[in-house]
PDB file of C-alpha atoms in Angstrom:
ATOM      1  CA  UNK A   1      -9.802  56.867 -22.362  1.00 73.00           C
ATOM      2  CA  UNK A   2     -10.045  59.533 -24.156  1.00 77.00           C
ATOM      3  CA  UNK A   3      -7.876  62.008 -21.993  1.00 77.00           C
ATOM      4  CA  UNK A   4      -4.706  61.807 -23.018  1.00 84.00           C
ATOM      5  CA  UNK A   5      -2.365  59.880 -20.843  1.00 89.00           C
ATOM      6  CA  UNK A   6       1.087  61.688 -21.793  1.00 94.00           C
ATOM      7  CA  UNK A   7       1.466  65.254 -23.569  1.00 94.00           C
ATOM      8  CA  UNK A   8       4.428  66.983 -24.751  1.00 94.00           C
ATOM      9  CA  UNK A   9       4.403  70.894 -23.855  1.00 93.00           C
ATOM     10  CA  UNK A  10       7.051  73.615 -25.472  1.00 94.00           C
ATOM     11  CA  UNK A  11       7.628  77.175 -24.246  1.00 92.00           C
ATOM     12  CA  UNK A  12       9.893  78.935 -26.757  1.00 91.00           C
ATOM     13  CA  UNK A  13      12.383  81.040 -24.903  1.00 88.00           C
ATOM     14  CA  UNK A  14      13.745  83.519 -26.396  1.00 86.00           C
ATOM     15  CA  UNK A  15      17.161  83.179 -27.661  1.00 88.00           C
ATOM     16  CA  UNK A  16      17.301  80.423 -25.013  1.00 90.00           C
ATOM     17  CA  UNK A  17      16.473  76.240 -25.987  1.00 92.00           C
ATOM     18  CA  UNK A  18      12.538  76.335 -25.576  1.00 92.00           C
ATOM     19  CA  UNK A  19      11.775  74.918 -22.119  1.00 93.00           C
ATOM     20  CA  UNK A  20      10.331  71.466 -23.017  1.00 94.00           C
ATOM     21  CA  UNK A  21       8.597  68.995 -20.778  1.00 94.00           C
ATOM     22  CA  UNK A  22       7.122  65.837 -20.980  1.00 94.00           C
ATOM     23  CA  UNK A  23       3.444  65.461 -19.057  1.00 94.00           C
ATOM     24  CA  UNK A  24       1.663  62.643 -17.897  1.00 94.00           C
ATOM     25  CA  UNK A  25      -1.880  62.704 -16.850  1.00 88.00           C
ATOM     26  CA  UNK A  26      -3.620  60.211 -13.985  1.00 87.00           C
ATOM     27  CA  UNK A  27      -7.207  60.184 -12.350  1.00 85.00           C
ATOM     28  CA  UNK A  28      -6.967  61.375  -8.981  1.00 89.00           C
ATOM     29  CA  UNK A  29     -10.699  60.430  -7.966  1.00 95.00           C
ATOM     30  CA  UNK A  30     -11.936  61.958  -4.720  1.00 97.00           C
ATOM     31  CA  UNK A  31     -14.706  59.264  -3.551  1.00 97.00           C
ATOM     32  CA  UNK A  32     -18.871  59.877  -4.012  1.00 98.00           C
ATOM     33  CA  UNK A  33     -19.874  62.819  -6.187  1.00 98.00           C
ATOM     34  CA  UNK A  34     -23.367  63.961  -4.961  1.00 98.00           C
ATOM     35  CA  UNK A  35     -24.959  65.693  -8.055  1.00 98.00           C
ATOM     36  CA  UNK A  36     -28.094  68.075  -6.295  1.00 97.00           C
ATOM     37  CA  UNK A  37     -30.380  68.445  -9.488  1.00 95.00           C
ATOM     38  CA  UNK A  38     -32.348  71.928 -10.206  1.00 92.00           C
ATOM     39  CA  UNK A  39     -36.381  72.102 -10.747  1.00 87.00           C
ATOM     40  CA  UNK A  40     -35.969  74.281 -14.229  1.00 85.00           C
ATOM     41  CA  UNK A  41     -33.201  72.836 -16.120  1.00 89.00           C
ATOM     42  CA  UNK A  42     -31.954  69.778 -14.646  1.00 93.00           C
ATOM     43  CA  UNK A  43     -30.104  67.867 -17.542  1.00 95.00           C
ATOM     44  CA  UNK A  44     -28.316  71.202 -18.494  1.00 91.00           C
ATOM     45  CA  UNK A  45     -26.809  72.083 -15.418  1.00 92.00           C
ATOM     46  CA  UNK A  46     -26.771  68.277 -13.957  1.00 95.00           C
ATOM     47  CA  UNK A  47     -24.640  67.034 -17.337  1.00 97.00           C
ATOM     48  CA  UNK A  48     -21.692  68.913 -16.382  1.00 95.00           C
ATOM     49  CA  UNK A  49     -20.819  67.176 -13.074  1.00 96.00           C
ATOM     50  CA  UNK A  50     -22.039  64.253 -13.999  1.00 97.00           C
ATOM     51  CA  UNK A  51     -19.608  63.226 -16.528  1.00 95.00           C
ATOM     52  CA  UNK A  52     -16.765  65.552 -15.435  1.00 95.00           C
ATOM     53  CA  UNK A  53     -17.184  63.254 -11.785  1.00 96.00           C
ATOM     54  CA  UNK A  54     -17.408  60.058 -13.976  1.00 95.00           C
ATOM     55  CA  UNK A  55     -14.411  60.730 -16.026  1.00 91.00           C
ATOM     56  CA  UNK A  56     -12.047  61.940 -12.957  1.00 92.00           C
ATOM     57  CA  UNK A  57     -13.197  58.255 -11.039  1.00 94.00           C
ATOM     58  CA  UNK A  58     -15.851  59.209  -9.136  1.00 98.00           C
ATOM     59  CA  UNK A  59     -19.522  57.547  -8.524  1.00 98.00           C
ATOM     60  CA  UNK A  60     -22.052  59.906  -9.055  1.00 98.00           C
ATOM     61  CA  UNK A  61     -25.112  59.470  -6.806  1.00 98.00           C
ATOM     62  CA  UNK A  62     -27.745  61.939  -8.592  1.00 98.00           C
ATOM     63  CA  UNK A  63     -30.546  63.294  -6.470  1.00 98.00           C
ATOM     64  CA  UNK A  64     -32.799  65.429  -8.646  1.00 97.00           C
ATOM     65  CA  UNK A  65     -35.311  68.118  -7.637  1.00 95.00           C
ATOM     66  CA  UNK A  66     -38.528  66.815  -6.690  1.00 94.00           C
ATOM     67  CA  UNK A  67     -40.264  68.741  -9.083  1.00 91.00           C
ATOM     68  CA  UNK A  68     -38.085  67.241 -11.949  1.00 93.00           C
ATOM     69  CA  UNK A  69     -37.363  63.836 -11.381  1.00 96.00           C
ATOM     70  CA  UNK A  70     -38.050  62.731 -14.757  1.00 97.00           C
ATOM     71  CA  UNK A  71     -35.129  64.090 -16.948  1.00 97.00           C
ATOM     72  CA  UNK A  72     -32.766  62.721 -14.389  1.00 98.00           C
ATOM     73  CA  UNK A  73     -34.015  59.793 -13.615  1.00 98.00           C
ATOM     74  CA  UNK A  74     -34.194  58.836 -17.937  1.00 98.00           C
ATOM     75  CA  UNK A  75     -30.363  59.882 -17.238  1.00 98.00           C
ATOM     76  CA  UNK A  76     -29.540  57.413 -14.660  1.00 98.00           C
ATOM     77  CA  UNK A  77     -31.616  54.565 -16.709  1.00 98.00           C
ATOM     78  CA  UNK A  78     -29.475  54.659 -19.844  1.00 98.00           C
ATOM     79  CA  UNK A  79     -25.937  55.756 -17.949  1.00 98.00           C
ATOM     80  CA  UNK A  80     -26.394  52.365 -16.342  1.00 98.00           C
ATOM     81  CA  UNK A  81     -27.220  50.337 -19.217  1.00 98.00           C
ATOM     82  CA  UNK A  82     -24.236  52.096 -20.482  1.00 98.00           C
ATOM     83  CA  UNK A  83     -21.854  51.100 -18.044  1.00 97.00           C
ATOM     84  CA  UNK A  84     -23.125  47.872 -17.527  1.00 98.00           C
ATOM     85  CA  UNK A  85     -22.098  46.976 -21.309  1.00 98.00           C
ATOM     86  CA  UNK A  86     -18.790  48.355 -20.942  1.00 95.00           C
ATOM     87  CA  UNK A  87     -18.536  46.494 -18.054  1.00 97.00           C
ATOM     88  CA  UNK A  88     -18.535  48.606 -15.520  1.00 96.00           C
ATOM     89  CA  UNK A  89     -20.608  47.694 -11.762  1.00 97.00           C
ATOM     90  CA  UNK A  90     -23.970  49.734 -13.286  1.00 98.00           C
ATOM     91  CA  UNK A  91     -24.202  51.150  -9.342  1.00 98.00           C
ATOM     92  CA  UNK A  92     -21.529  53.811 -10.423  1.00 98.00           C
ATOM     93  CA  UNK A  93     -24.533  56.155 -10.874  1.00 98.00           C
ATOM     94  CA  UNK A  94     -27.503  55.986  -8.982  1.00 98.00           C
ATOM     95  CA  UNK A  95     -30.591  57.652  -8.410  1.00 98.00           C
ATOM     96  CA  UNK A  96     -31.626  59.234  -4.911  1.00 97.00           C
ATOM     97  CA  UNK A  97     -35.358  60.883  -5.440  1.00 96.00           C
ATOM     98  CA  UNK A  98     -37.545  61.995  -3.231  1.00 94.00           C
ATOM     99  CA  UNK A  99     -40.478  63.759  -1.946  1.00 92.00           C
ATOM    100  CA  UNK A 100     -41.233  67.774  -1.296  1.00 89.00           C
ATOM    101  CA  UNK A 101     -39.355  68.977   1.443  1.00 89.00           C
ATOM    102  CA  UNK A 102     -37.912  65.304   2.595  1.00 92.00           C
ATOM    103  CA  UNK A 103     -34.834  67.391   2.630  1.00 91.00           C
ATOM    104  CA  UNK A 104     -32.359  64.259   1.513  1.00 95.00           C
ATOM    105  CA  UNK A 105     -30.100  66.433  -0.308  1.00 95.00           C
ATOM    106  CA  UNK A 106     -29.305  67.963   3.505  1.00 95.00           C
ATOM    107  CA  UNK A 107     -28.770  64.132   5.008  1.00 96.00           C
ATOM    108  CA  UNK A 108     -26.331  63.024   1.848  1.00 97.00           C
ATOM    109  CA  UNK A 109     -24.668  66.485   1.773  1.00 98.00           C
ATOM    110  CA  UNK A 110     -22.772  65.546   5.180  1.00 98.00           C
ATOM    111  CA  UNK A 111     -21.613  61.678   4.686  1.00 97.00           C
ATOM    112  CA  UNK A 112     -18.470  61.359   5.020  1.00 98.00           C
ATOM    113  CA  UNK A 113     -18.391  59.262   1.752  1.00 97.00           C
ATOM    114  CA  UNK A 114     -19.539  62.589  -0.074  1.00 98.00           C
ATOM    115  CA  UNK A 115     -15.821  63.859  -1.495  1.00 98.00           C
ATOM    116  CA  UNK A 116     -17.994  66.712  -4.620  1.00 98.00           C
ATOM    117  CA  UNK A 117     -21.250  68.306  -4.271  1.00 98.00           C
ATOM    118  CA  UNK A 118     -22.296  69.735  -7.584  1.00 97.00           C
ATOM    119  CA  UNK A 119     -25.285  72.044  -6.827  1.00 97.00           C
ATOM    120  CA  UNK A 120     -27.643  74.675  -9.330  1.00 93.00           C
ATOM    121  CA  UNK A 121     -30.259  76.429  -6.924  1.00 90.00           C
ATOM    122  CA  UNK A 122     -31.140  79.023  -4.435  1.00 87.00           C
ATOM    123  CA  UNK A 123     -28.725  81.056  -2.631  1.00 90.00           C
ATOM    124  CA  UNK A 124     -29.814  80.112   0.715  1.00 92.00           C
ATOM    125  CA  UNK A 125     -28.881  76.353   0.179  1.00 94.00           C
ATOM    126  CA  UNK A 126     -26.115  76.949  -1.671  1.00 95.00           C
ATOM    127  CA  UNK A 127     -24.449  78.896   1.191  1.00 96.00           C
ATOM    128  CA  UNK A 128     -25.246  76.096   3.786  1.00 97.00           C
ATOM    129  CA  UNK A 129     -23.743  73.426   1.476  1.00 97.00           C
ATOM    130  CA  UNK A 130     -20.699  75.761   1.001  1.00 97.00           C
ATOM    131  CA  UNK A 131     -21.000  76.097   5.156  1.00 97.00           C
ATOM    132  CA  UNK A 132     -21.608  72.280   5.939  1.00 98.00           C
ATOM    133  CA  UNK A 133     -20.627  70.245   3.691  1.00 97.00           C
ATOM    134  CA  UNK A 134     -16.769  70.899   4.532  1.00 97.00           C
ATOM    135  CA  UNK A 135     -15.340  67.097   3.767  1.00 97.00           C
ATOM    136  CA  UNK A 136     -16.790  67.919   0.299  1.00 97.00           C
ATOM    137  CA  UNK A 137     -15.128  70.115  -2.702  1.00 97.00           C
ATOM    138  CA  UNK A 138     -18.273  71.716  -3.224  1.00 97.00           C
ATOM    139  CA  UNK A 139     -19.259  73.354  -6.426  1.00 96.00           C
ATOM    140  CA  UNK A 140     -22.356  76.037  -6.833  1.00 95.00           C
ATOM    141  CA  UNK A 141     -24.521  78.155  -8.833  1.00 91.00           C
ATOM    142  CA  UNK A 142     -26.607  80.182  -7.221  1.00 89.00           C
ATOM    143  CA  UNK A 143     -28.860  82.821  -7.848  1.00 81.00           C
ATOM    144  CA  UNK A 144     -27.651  85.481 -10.058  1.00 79.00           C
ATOM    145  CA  UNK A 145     -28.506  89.015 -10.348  1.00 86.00           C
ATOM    146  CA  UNK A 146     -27.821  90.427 -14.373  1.00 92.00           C
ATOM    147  CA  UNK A 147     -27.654  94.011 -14.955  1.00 96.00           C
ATOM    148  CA  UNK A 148     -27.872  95.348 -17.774  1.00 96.00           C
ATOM    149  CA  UNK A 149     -26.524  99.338 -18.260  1.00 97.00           C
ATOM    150  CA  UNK A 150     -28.235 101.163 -21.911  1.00 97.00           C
ATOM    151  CA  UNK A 151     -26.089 103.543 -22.732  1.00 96.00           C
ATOM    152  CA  UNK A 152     -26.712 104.292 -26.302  1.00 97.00           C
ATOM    153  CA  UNK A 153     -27.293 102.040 -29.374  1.00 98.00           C
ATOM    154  CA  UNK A 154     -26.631 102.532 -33.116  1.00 98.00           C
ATOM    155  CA  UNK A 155     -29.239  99.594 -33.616  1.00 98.00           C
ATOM    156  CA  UNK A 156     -32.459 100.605 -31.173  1.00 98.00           C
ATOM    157  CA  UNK A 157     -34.890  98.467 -32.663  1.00 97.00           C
ATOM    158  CA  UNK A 158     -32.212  96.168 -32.283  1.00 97.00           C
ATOM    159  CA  UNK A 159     -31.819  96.641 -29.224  1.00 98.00           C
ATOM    160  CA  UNK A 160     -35.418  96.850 -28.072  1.00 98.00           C
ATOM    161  CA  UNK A 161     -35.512  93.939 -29.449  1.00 97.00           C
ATOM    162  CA  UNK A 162     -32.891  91.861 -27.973  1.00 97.00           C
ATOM    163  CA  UNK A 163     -34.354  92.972 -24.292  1.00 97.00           C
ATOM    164  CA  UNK A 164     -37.511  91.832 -25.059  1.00 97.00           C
ATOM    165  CA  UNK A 165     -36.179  88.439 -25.909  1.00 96.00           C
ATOM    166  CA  UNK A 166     -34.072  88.143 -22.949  1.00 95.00           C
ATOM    167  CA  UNK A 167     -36.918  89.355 -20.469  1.00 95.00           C
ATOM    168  CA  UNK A 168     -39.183  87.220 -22.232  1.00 95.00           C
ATOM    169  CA  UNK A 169     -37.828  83.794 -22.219  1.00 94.00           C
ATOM    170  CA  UNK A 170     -38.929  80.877 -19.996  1.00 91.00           C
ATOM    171  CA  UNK A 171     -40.718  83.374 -18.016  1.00 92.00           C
ATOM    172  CA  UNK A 172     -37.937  85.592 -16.882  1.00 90.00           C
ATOM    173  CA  UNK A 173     -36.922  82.346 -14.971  1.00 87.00           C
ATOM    174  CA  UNK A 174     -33.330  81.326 -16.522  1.00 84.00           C
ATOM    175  CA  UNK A 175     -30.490  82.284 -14.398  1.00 81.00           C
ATOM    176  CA  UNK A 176     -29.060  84.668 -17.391  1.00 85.00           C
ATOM    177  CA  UNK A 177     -32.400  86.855 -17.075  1.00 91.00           C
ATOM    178  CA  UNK A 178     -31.830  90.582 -16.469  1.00 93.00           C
ATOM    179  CA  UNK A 179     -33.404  91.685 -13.917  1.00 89.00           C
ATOM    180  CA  UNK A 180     -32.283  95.139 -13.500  1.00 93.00           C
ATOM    181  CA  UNK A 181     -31.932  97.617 -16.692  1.00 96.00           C
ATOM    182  CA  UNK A 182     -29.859 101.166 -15.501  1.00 97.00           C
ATOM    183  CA  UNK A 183     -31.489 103.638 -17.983  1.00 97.00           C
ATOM    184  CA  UNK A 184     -29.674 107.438 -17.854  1.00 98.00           C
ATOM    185  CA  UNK A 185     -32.147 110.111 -16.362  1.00 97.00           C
ATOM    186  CA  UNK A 186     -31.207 112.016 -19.083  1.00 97.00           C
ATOM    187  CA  UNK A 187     -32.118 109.241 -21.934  1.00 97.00           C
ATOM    188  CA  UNK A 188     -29.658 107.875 -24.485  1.00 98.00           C
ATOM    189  CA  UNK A 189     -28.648 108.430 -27.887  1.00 98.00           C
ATOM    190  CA  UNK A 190     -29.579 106.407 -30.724  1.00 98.00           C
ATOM    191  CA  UNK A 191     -29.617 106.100 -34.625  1.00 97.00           C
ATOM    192  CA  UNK A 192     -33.334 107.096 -34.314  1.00 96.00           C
ATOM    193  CA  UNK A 193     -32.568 110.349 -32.472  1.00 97.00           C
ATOM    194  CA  UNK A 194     -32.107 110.562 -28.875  1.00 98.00           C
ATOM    195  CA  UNK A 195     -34.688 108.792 -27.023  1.00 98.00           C
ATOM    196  CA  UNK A 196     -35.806 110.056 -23.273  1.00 98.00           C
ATOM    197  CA  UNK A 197     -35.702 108.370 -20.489  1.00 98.00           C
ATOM    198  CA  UNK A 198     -39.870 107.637 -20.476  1.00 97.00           C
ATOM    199  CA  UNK A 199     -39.498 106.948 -24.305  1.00 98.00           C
ATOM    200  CA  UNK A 200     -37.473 104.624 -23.862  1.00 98.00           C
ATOM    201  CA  UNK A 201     -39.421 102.814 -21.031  1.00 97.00           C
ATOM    202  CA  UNK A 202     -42.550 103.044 -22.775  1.00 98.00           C
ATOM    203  CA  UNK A 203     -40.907 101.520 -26.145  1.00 98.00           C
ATOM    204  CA  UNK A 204     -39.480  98.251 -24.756  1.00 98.00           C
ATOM    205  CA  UNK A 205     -42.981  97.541 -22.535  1.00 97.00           C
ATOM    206  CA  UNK A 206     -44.211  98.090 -26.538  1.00 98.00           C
ATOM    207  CA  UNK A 207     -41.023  95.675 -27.767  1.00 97.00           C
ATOM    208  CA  UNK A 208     -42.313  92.982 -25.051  1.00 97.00           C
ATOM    209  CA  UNK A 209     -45.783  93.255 -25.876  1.00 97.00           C
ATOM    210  CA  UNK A 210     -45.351  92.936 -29.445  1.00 96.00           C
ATOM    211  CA  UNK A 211     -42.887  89.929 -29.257  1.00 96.00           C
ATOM    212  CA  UNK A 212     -45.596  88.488 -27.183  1.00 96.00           C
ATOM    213  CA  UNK A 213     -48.798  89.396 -29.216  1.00 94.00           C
ATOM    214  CA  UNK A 214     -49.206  86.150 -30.610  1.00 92.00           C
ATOM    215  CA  UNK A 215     -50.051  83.168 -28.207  1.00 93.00           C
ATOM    216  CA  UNK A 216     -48.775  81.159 -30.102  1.00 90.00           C
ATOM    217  CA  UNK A 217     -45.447  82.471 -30.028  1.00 91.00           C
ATOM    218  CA  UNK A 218     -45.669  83.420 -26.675  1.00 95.00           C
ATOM    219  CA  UNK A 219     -46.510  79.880 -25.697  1.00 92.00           C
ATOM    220  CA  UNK A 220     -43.189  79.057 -27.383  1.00 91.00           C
ATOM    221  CA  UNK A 221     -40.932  81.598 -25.582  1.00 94.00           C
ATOM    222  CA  UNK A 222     -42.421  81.688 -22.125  1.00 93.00           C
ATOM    223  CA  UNK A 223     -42.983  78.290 -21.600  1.00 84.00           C
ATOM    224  CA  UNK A 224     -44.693  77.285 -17.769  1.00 86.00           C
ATOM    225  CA  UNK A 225     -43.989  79.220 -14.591  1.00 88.00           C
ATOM    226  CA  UNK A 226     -41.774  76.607 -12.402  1.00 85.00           C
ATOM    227  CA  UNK A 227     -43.847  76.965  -9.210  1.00 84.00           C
ATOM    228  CA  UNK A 228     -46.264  78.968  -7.335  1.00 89.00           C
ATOM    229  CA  UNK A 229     -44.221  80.980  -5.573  1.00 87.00           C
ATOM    230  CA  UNK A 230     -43.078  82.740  -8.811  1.00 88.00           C
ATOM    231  CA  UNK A 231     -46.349  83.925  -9.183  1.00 91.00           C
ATOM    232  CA  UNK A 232     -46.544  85.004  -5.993  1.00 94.00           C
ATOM    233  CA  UNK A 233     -43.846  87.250  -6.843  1.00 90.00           C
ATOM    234  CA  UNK A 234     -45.286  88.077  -9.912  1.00 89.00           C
ATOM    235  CA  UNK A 235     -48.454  89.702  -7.830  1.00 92.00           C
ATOM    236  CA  UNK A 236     -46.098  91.157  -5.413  1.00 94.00           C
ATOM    237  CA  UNK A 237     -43.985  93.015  -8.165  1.00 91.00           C
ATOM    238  CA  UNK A 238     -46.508  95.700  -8.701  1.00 92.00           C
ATOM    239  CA  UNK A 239     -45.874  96.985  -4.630  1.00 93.00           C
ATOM    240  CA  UNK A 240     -42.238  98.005  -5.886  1.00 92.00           C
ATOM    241  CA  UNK A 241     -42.686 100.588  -8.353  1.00 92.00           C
ATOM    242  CA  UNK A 242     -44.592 102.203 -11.079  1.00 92.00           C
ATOM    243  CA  UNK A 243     -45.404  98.984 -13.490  1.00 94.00           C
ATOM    244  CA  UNK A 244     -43.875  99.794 -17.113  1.00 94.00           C
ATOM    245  CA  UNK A 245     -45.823  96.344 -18.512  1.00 94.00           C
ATOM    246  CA  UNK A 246     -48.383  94.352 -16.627  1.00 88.00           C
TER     247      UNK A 246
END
């Protein structure tokens, strides 16, 4: 209700009348949103379909991650109390958990009943839902790969600084991580002089190893790793290159 049912719009034209028109605004629902839940932050990238498919018409069947049923599944519990007092049928969300590797998401993906797929997780199942799941609008995010370029800096402590955050927090494991930093050969110029490439290298490892010093902040920052197999990769990291930080 609170979308506006009717809107006035105005485009000036010129020495022209303004072009005026007169809007009106409906629900157009599509049928059975299927909200595919992520393992690190499930309420912040679940919320966003979720009431965007609610508000458009559309039942929401919510299947989390397996390894973060919880947050979701709180979710569920209250948006059906919720509904039920406004008298809505409390079914128009519902909660579809399961078990590692049961694979439902796959199963639900296909029904015909499915009209949106909101999905936050790896590539690999992202492109088969984008392949598969054509009777569905689908929508993903996927893995990302952040760059960032250092060119120069009029703040390098600053700077140093800022990295070390960003590399630091929840693990490296947030989908706005950098991953890659493009440092010139040649090194970059700063308001501390210009810095080599190798100074520059060795400073941030220094940045990152100060920020995490304490454990006690670095408990805060870097929180748990999300599974194993990031710390498999972890081990594996040190086969790529020369290591800058262990």
């Amino acid at each position: 209700t609170r979308t506006p049912a009717e809107a006035d719009w105005s485009k000036p034209q010129g020495k022209r009348d303004p072009l005026e028109l007169r809007k009106s605004f409906a629900a157009a629902p599509r049928g059975v949103s299927l909200l595919i839940g992520c393992n690190t932050f499930p309420t912040w990238n679940g919320y966003p379909g979720l009431f965007a498919s609610l508000a458009t018409g559309n039942p929401v069947l919510v299947k989390p991650h397996p390894r973060a049923v919880l947050p979701l599944a709180l979710t569920v519990r209250v948006a059906r109390e919720v509904l039920a007092e406004s008298g809505f049928d409390p079914n128009l969300v519902a909660l579809a958990a399961e078990r590692p590797g049961e694979g439902i998401a796959k199963t639900l993906a296909v029904r015909p009943e499915v009209r949106i797929i909101d999905y936050t997780g790896s590539t690999a199942f992202g492109d088969w839902l984008e392949t598969n799941a054509r009777q569905a609008q689908v929508y993903t995010e996927k893995a990302g790969v952040n760059t960032v370029l250092v060119d120069s800096t009029d703040d390098y402590k600053g700077m140093l600084a800022n990295l070390a955050f960003s590399l630091s927090l929840y693990s490296g494991q947030m989908c706005t991580t950098p991953q890659n930093l493009l440092i010139p050969r040649d090194g970059i110029t700063t308001d501390a002089g210009p810095k080599s490439y190798d100074e520059v290298v060795a400073d941030l490892a220094a940045s990152v190893s100060g920020l995490l010093g304490d454990d006690a902040r670095a408990n805060g920052l870097l929180g748990a790793l999300v599974n194993p197999d990031v710390k498999a990769r972890l081990d594996a990291a040190a086969d790529l290159g020369d290591v800058a930080l262990a």
